[in-house]
Every structure is written in structure tokens, then in C-alpha cells.
mmCIF file of C-alpha atoms in Angstrom:
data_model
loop_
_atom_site.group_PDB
_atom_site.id
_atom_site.type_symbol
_atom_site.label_atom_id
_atom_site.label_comp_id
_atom_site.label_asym_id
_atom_site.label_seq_id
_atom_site.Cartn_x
_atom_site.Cartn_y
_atom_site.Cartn_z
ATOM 1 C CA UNK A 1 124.696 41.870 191.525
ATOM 2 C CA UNK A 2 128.483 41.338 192.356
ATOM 3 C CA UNK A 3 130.821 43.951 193.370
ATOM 4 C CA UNK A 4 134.284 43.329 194.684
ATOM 5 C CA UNK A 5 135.198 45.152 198.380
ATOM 6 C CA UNK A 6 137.528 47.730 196.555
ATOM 7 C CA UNK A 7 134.446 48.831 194.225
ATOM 8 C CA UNK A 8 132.185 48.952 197.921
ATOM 9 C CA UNK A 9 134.826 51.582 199.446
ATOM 10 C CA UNK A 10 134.662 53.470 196.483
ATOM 11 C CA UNK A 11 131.079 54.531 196.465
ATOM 12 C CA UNK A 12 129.226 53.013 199.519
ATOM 13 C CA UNK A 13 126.327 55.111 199.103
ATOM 14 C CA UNK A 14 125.360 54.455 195.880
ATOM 15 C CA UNK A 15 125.604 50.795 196.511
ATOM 16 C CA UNK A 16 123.794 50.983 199.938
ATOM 17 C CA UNK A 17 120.640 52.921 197.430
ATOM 18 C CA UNK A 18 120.791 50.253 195.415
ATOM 19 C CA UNK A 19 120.533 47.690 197.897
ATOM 20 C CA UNK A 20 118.011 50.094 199.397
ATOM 21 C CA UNK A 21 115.679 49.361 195.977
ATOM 22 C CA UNK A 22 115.634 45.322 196.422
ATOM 23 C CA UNK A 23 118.687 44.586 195.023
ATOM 24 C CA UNK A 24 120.530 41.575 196.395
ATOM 25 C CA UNK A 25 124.084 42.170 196.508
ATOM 26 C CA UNK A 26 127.328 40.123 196.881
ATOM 27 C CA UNK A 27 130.355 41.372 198.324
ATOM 28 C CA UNK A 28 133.356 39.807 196.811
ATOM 29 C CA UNK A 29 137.228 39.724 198.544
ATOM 30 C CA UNK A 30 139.788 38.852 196.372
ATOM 31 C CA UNK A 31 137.221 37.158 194.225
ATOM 32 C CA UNK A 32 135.808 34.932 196.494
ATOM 33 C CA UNK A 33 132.487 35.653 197.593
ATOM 34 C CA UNK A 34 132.238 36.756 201.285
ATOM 35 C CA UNK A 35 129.163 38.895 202.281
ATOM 36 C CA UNK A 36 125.392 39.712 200.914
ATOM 37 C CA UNK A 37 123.668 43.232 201.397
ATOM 38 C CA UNK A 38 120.424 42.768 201.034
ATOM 39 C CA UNK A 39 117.419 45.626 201.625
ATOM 40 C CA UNK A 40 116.645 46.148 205.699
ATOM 41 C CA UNK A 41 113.409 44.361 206.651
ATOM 42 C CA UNK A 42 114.151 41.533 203.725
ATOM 43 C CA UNK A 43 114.399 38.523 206.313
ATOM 44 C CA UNK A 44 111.024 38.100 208.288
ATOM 45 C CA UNK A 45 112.134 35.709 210.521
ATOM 46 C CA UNK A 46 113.925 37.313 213.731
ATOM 47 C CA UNK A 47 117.091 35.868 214.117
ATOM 48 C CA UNK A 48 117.381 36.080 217.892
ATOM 49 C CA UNK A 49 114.215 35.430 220.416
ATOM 50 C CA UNK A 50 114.329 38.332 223.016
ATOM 51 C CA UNK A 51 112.390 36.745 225.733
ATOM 52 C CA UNK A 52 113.711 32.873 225.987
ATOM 53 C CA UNK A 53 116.831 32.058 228.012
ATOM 54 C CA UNK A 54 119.188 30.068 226.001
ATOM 55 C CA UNK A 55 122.298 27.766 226.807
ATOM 56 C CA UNK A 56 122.088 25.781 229.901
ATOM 57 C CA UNK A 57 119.541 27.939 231.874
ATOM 58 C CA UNK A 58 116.762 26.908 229.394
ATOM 59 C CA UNK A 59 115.611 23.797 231.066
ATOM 60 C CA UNK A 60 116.411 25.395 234.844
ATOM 61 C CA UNK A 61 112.109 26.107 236.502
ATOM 62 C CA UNK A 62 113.867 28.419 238.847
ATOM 63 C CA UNK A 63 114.485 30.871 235.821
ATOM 64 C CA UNK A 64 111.044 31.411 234.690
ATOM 65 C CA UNK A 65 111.376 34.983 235.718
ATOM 66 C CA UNK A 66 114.884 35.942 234.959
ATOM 67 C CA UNK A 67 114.668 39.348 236.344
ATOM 68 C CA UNK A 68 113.140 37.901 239.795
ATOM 69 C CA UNK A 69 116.397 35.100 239.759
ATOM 70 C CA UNK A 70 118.670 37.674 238.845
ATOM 71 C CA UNK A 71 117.875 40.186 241.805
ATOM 72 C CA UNK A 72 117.777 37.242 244.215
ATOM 73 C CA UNK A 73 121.334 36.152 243.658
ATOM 74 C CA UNK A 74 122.546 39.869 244.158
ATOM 75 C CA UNK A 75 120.844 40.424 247.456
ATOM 76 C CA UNK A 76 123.840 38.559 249.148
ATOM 77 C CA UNK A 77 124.025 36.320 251.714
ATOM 78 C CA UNK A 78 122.846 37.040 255.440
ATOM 79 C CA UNK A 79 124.882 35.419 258.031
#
């Protein structure tokens, strides 16, 4: 189903129901398509992993406990 953004202000709720019942829907913007609703719980794959480090810490052994690392470095230094 296609719905521009005007008819999506209009009557959110209804639309959200219907998206709600399996119902793939495609926000359009001055007719060009720019966003899909689709029903919560639709994707199975997690977009995000919760407990890997990403970026440039990934590779770093002195990370495998991030909490550990993380306290460390805000003890401070003794002189």
C-alpha cells in the first residue's frame, strides 16, 4: 500500500492498525517514495549486536571486558 505523508498526518492511527495487521506500507513525499512501515517484530534479524565493540576497539585484547577497561581508565593516575 502507498500513501503520501499528507494522507499519514491525517489519520495516523488508522494507518499505524493497518500496518499493525501485516500490511507493508510506503510512505510517499512529494511522490517520491521515502519510508516503509511495516508491522513491529517483522525483521528477525537484530539490526545492532548489543554485546560486541565496534569501530576501532574491535580488534584491541585489552577490551575483552569493556566494563573492567572502562573503570580502569577513570581511576586516574597516581603520582
Amino acid at each position: 500500500m502507498e500513501i503520501s505523508a499528507k494522507e499519514l498526518r491525517g489519520s495516523p492511527a488508522k494507518i499505524i492498525e493497518k500496518a499493525a495487521r501485516g500490511i507493508e506500507i510506503i510512505i510517499t513525499l512529494r511522490g517520491r517514495k521515502m519510508a516503509k512501515l511495516i508491522p513491529y517484530g517483522a525483521d528477525s534479524k537484530p539490526d545492532i549486536i548489543e554485546d560486541e565493540i565496534f569501530g576501532l576497539w574491535k580488534d584491541q585484547k585489552h577490551t575483552d571486558s569493556v566494563d573492567d577497561y572502562v573503570r580502569s581508565i577513570r581511576k586516574g593516575r597516581k603520582f
